[in-house]
Short mmCIF file of C-alpha atoms in Angstrom, two decimals:
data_model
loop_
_atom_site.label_atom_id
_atom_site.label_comp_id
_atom_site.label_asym_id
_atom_site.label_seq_id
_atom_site.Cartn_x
_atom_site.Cartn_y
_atom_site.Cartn_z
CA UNK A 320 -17.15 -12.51 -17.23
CA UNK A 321 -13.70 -11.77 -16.46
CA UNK A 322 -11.18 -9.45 -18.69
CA UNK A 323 -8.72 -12.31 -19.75
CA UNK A 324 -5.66 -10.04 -18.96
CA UNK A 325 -6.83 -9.37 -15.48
CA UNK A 326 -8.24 -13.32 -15.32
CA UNK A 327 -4.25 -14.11 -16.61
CA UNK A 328 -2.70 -11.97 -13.57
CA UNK A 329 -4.72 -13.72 -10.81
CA UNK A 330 -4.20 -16.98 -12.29
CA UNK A 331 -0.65 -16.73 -11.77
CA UNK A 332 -1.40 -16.33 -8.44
CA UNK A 333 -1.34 -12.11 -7.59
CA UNK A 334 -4.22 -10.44 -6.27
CA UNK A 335 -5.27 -7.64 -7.88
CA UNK A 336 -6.58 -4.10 -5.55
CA UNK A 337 -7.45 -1.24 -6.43
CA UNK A 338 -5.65 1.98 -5.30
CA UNK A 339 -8.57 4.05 -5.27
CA UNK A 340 -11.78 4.77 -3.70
CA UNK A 341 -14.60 7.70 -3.46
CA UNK A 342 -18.53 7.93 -2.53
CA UNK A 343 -19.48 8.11 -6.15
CA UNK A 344 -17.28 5.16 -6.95
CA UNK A 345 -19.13 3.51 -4.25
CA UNK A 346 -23.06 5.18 -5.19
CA UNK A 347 -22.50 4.21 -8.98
CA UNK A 348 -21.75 0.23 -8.45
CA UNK A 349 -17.84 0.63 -10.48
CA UNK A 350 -16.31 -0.59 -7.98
CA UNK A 351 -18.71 -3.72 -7.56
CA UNK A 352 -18.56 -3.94 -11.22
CA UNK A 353 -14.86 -4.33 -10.84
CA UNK A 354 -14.68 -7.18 -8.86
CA UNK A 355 -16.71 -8.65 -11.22
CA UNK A 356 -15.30 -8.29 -14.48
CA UNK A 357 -11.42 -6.96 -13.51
CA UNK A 358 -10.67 -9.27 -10.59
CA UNK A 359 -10.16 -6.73 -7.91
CA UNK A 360 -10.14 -8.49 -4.47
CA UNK A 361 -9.49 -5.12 -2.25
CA UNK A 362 -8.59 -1.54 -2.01
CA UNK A 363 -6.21 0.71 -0.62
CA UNK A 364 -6.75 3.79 0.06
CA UNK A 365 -4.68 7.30 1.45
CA UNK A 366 -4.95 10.63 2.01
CA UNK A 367 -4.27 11.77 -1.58
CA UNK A 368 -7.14 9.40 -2.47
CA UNK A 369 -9.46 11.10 -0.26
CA UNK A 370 -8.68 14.54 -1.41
CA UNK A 371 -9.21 14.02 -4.34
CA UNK A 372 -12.46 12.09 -3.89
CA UNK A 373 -14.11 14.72 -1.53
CA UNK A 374 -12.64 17.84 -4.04
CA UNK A 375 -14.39 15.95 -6.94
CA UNK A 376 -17.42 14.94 -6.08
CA UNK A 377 -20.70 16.48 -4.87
CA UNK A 378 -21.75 12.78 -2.92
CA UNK A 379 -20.50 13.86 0.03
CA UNK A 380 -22.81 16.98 0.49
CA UNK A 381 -25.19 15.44 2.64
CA UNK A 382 -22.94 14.02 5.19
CA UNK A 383 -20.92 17.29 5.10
CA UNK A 384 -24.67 19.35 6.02
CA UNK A 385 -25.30 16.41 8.50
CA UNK A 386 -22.12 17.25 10.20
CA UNK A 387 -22.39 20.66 10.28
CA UNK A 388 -25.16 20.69 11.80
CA UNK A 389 -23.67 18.58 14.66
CA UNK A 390 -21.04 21.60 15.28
CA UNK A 391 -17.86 19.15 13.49
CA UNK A 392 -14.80 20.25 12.88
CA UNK A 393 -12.53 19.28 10.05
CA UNK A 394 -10.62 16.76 12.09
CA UNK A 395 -13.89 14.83 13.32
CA UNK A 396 -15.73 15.38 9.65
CA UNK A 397 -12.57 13.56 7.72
CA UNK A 398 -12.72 10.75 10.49
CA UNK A 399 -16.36 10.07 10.02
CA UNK A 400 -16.12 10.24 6.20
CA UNK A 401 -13.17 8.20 5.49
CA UNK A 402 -14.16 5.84 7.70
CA UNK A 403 -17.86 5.95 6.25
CA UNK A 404 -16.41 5.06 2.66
CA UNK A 405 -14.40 2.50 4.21
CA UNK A 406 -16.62 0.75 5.99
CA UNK A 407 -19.29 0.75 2.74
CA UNK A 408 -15.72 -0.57 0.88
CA UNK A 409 -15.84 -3.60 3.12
CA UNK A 410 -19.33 -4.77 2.64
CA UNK A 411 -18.82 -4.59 -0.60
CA UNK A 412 -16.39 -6.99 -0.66
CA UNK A 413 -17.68 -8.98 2.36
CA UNK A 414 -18.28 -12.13 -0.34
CA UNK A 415 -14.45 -11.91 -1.48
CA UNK A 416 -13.41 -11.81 2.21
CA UNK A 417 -15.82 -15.25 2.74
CA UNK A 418 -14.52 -16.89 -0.09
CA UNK A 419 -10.71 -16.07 0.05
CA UNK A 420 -11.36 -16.91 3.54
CA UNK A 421 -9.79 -13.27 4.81
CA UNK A 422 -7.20 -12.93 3.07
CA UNK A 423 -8.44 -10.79 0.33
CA UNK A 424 -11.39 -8.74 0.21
CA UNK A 425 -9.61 -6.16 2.28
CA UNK A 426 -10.12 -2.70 2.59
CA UNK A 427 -7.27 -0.64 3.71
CA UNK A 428 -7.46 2.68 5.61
CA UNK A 429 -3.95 5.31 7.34
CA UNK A 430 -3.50 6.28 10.36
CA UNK A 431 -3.50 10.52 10.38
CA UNK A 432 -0.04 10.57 8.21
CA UNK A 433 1.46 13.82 11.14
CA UNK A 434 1.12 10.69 13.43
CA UNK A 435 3.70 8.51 11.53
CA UNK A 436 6.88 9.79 13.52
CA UNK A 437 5.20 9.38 17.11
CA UNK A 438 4.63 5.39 18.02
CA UNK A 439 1.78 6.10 20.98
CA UNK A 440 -0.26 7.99 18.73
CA UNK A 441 -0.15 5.82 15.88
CA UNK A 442 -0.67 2.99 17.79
CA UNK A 443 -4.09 4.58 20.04
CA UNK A 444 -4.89 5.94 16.30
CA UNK A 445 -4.99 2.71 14.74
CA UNK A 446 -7.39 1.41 17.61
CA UNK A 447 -10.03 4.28 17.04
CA UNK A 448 -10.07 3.70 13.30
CA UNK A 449 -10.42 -0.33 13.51
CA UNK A 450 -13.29 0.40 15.84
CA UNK A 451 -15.01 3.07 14.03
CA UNK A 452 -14.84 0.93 11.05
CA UNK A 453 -16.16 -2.31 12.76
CA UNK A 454 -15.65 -4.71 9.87
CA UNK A 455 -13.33 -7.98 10.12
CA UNK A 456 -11.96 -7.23 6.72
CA UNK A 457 -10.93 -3.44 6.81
CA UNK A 458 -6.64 -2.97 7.34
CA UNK A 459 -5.14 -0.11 9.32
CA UNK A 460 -2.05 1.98 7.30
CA UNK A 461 0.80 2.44 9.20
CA UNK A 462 3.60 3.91 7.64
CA UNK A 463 7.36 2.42 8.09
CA UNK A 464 9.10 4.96 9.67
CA UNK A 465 11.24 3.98 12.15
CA UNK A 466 8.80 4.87 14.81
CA UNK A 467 6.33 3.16 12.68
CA UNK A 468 7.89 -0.71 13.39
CA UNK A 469 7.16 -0.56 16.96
CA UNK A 470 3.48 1.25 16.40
CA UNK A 471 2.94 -2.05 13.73
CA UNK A 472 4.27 -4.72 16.38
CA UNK A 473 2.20 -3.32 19.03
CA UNK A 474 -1.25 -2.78 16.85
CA UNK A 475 -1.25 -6.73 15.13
CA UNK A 476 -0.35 -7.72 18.84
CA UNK A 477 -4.00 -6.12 19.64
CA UNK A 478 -5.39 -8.35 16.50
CA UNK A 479 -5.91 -5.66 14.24
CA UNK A 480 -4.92 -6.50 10.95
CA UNK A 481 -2.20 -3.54 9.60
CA UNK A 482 -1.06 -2.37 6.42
CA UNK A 483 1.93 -1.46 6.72
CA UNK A 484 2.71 1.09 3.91
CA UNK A 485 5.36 3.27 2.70
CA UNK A 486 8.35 0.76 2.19
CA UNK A 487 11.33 1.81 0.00
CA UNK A 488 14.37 -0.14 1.44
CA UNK A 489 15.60 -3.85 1.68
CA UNK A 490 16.46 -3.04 5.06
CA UNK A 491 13.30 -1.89 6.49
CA UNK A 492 11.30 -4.40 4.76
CA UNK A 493 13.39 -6.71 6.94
CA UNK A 494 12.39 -4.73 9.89
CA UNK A 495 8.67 -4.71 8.91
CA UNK A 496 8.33 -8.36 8.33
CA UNK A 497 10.12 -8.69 12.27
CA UNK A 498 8.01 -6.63 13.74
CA UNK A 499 5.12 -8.85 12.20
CA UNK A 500 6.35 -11.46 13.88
CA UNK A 501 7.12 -9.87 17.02
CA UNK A 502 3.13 -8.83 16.59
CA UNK A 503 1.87 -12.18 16.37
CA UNK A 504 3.99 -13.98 18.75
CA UNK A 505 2.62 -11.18 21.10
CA UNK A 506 -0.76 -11.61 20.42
CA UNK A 507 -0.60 -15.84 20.51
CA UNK A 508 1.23 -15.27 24.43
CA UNK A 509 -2.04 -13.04 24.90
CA UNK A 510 -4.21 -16.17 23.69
CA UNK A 511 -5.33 -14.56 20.65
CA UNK A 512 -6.41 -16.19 17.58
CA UNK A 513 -3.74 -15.35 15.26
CA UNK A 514 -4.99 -16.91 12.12
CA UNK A 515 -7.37 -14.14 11.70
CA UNK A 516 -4.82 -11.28 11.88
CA UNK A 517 -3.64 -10.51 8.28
CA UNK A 518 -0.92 -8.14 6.91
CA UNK A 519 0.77 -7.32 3.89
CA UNK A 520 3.68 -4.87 3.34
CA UNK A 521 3.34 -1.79 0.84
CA UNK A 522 6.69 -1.48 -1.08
CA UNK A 523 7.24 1.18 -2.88
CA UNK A 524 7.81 0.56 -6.74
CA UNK A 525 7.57 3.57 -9.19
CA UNK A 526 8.82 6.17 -6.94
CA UNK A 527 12.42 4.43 -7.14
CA UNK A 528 12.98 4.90 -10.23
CA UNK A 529 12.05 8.34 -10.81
CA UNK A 530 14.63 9.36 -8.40
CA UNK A 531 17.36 6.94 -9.31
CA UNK A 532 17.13 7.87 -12.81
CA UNK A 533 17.06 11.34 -11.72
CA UNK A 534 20.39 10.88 -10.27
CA UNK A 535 21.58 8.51 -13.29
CA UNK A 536 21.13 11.63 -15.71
CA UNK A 537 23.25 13.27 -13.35
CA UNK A 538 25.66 11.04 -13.37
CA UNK A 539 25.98 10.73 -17.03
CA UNK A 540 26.22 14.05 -17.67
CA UNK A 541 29.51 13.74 -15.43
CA UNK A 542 30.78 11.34 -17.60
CA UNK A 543 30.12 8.44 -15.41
CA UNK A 544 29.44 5.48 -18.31
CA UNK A 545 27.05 2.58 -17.97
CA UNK A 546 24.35 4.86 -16.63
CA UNK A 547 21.49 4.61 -19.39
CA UNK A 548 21.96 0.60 -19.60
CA UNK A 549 20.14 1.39 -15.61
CA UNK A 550 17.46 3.43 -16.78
CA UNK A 551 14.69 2.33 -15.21
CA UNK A 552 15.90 -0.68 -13.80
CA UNK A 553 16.05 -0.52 -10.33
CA UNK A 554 12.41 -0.43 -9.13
CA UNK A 555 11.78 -3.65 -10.67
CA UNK A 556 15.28 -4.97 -9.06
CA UNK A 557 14.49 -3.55 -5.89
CA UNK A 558 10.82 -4.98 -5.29
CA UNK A 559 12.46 -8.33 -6.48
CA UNK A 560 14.46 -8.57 -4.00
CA UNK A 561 12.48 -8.18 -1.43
CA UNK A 562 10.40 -10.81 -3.03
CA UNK A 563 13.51 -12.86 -2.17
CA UNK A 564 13.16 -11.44 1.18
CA UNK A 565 9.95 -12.32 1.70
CA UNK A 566 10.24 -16.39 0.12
CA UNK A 567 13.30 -16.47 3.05
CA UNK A 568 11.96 -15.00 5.62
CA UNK A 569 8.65 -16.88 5.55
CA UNK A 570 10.21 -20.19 4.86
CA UNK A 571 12.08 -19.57 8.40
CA UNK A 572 11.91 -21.91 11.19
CA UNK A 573 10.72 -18.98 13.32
CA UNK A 574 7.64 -18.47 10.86
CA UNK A 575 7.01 -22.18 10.90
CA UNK A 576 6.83 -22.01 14.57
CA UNK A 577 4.29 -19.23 13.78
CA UNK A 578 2.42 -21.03 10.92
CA UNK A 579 1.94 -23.83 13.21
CA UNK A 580 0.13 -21.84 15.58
CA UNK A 581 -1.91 -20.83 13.10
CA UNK A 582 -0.50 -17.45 11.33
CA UNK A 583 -1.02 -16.13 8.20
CA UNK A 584 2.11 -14.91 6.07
CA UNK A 585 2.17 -11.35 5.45
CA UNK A 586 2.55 -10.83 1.76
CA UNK A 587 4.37 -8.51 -0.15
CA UNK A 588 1.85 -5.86 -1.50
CA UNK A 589 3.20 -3.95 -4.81
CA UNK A 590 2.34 0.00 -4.23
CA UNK A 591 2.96 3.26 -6.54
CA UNK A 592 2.81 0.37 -9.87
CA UNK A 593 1.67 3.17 -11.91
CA UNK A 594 4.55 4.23 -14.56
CA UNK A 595 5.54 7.95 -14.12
CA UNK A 596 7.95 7.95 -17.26
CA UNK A 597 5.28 8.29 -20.00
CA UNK A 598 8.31 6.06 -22.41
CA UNK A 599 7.66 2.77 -20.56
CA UNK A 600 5.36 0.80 -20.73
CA UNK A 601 2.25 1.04 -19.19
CA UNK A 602 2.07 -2.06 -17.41
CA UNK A 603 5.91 -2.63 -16.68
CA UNK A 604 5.41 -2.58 -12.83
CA UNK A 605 2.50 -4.87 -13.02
CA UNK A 606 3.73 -7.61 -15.54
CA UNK A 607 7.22 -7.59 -14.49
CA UNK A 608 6.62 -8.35 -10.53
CA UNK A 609 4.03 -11.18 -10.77
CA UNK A 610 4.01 -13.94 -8.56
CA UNK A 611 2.17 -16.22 -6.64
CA UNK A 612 1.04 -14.53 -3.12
CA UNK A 613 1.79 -11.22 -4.13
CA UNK A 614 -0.31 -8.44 -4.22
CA UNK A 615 -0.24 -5.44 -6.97
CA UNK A 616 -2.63 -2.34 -5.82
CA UNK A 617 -3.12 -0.37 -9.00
CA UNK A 618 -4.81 3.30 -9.71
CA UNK A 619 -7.70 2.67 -12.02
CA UNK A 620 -5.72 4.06 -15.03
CA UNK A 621 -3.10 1.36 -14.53
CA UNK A 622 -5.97 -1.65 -13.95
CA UNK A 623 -7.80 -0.32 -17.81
CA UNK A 624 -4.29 -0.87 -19.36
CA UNK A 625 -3.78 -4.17 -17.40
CA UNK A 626 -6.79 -4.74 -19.42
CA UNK A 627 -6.21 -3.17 -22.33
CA UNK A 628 -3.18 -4.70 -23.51
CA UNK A 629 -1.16 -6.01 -20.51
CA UNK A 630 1.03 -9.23 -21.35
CA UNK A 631 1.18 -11.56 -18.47
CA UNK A 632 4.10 -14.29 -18.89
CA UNK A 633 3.34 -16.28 -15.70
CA UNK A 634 6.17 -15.57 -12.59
CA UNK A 635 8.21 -12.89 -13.66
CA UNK A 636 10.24 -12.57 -9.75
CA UNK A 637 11.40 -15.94 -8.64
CA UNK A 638 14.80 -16.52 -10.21
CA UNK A 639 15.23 -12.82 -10.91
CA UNK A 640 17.40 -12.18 -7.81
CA UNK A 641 20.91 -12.62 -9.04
CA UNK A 642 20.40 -10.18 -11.82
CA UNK A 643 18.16 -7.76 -9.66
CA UNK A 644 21.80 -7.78 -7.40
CA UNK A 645 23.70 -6.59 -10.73
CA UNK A 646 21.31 -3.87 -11.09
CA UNK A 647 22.26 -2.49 -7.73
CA UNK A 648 25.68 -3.13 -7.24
CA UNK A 649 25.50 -1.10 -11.08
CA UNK A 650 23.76 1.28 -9.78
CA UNK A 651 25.81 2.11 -6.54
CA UNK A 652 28.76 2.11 -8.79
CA UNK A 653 27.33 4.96 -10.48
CA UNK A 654 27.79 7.01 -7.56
CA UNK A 655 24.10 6.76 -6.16
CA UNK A 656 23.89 6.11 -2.43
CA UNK A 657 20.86 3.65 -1.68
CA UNK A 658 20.59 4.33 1.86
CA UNK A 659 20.14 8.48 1.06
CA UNK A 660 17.65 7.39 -1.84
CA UNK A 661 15.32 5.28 -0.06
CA UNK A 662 15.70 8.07 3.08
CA UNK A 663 14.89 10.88 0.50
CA UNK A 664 11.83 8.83 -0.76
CA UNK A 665 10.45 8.21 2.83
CA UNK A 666 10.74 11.78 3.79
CA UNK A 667 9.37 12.65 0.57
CA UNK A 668 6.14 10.45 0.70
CA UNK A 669 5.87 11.62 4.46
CA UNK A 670 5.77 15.26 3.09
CA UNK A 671 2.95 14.39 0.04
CA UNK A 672 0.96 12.60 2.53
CA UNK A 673 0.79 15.33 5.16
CA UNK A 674 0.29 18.17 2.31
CA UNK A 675 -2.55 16.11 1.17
CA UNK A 676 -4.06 15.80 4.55
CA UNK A 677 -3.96 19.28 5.16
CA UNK A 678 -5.61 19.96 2.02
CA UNK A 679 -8.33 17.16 3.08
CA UNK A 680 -8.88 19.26 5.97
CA UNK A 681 -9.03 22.51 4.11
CA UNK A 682 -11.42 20.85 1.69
CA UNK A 683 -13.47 19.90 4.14
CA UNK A 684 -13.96 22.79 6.71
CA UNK A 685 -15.20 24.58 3.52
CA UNK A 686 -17.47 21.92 2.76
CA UNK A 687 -18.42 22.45 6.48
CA UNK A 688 -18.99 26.05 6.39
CA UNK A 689 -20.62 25.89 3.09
CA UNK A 690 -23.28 23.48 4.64
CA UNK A 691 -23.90 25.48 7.98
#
């Protein structure tokens, strides 16, 4: 049976995944378990989430002695072990991915992250990990830097489905969702089936308002008024409006044109939903941006308080858009830039995900040299 907070969530319409994955999450059956009595319909998954998987538990020992003895290096270990987990991930949800009929049940899985400024090697990248993988239901990461967009276009053009991850900014969101579209109206002209290439779009919640309010402190201790009424405000407005962005731009008679040719929207996936300011509330980025289509990927901490004591109220984004444009226009009056936050967030999560790849790597050659 179902947790009736979780149960309450997916009524209204959002799938639920889970930000997290490991071999001993796998071994044990919890993450089975959670489809089962959380409704979790996917997983996403990224370097930190590796690192800390491979640094914490002891299941990977035997694959780490297996490789060593094949003469592996760090590069070719982390390929074959991420994409061991991930490929596990997806038969474990193969019944999800039957029933939703592919559109959940995904399992998610990035490109090398040191890849994400160069569009060839993202692109050829993307290729070798959808093959290694070999499951319909597994999504390739590819961040959305600017040389990202054309690596995304090019890879759902192949019919691999994408991920695209690492959205802060109204803008690029527009730029991701064209480059789906530019993707699929490739891959149709190629005679590909394009109902069975899916995509969703990872915005970026939590991470915007630690740095806004960051600068909002700032600002009020210049003297600027208004700036606490903002606290915490404008990661909710921000991933509601591109909610609006999304409702538009798939309503479009270019994505009808699409849609009658068989394509799938690409939905609006909710990423970072885990609340970094230990005086909010637990659950804010999960039961303030639900609605229908939408997807919310949440760390396991943030799922057990979903359960806990989350309150879901039904749609909490449609009809939120003229006072999500307050909070902004508010919040620009302040003083704060939102073109140099959103770039200082991308460079940022660029920066965490290639320290956390290296330390994969380190992890791992150690593992390897401990095993030879």
């Amino acid at each position: 049976m179902s947790n009736p907070n979780t149960q309450a969530l997916s009524d209204v319409g959002v799938s639920i995944w889970l930000d997290d994955l490991s071999r001993e999450r796998l071994n044990s059956g919890s993450l089975a378990k959670l489809i089962e009595s959380h409704n979790v319909v996917g997983v996403t998954t990224n370097p930190t989430i590796f690192e800390s998987a491979v640094q914490d538990g002891e299941a990977y020992e035997q694959q780490l002695s297996e490789l060593a003895a094949k003469g592996a290096d760090a590069e070719q270990a982390v390929f074959e072990i991420t994409t061991s987990d991930v490929r596990e991930a997806c038969d474990v949800f193969s019944g999800v991915y039957a029933a939703t009929d592919g559109v959940d049940g995904r399992v998610s899985i990035e490109v090398d992250p040191r890849m994400a400024r160069d569009a060839d090697s993202t692109i050829a990248e993307a290729k070798r990990l959808h093959e290694a993988v070999g499951r319909e239901n597994v999504m390739i990461k590819i961040p959305a830097t600017v040389e990202g967009i054309e690596a995304i276009a090019a890879t759902l053009a192949q019919g691999i489905s994408v991920n695209v991850t690492l959205i802060f900014s109204l803008e690029r969101y527009r730029a991701v969702i064209n480059a789906f579209m530019l993707g699929l109206e490739k891959a149709h002209a190629d005679g590909l089936d394009i109902s069975k290439i899916h995509s969703v779009a990872s915005f970026f919640v939590s991470r915007v308002d630690s740095e806004v309010d960051k600068r909002l402190e700032l600002a009020a201790e210049e003297g600027k008024p208004g700036t606490e009424k903002l606290r915490s405000k404008a990661a909710i407005a921000n991933a509601r409006l591109a909610h609006q962005i999304a409702s538009e731009s798939f309503s479009s008679e270019r994505w009808l044109l699409l849609a009658e040719r068989g394509g799938r929207p690409q939905r609006l996936l909710l990423a970072s939903t885990g609340t970094k300011d230990p005086s909010l509330s637990d659950t804010l980025y999960v039961t303030e941006l639900a609605a229908a289509g939408v997807v919310n990927t949440m760390p396991e901490k943030t799922l057990e308080s979903l359960a806990d004591h989350g309150e879901v109220d039904g749609d909490t984004m449609t009809d939120t858009y003229v006072e999500s444009n307050r909070v902004l226009d508010g919040v620009s009056a302040a003083g704060m830039r939102y073109r140099e936050v959103v770039d200082t967030l991308e460079a940022e999560g660029l920066e965490k995900f290639e320290k956390s790849w290296e330390g994969l790597l380190s992890t791992i050659d150690e593992g390897l040299r401990r095993n030879a």
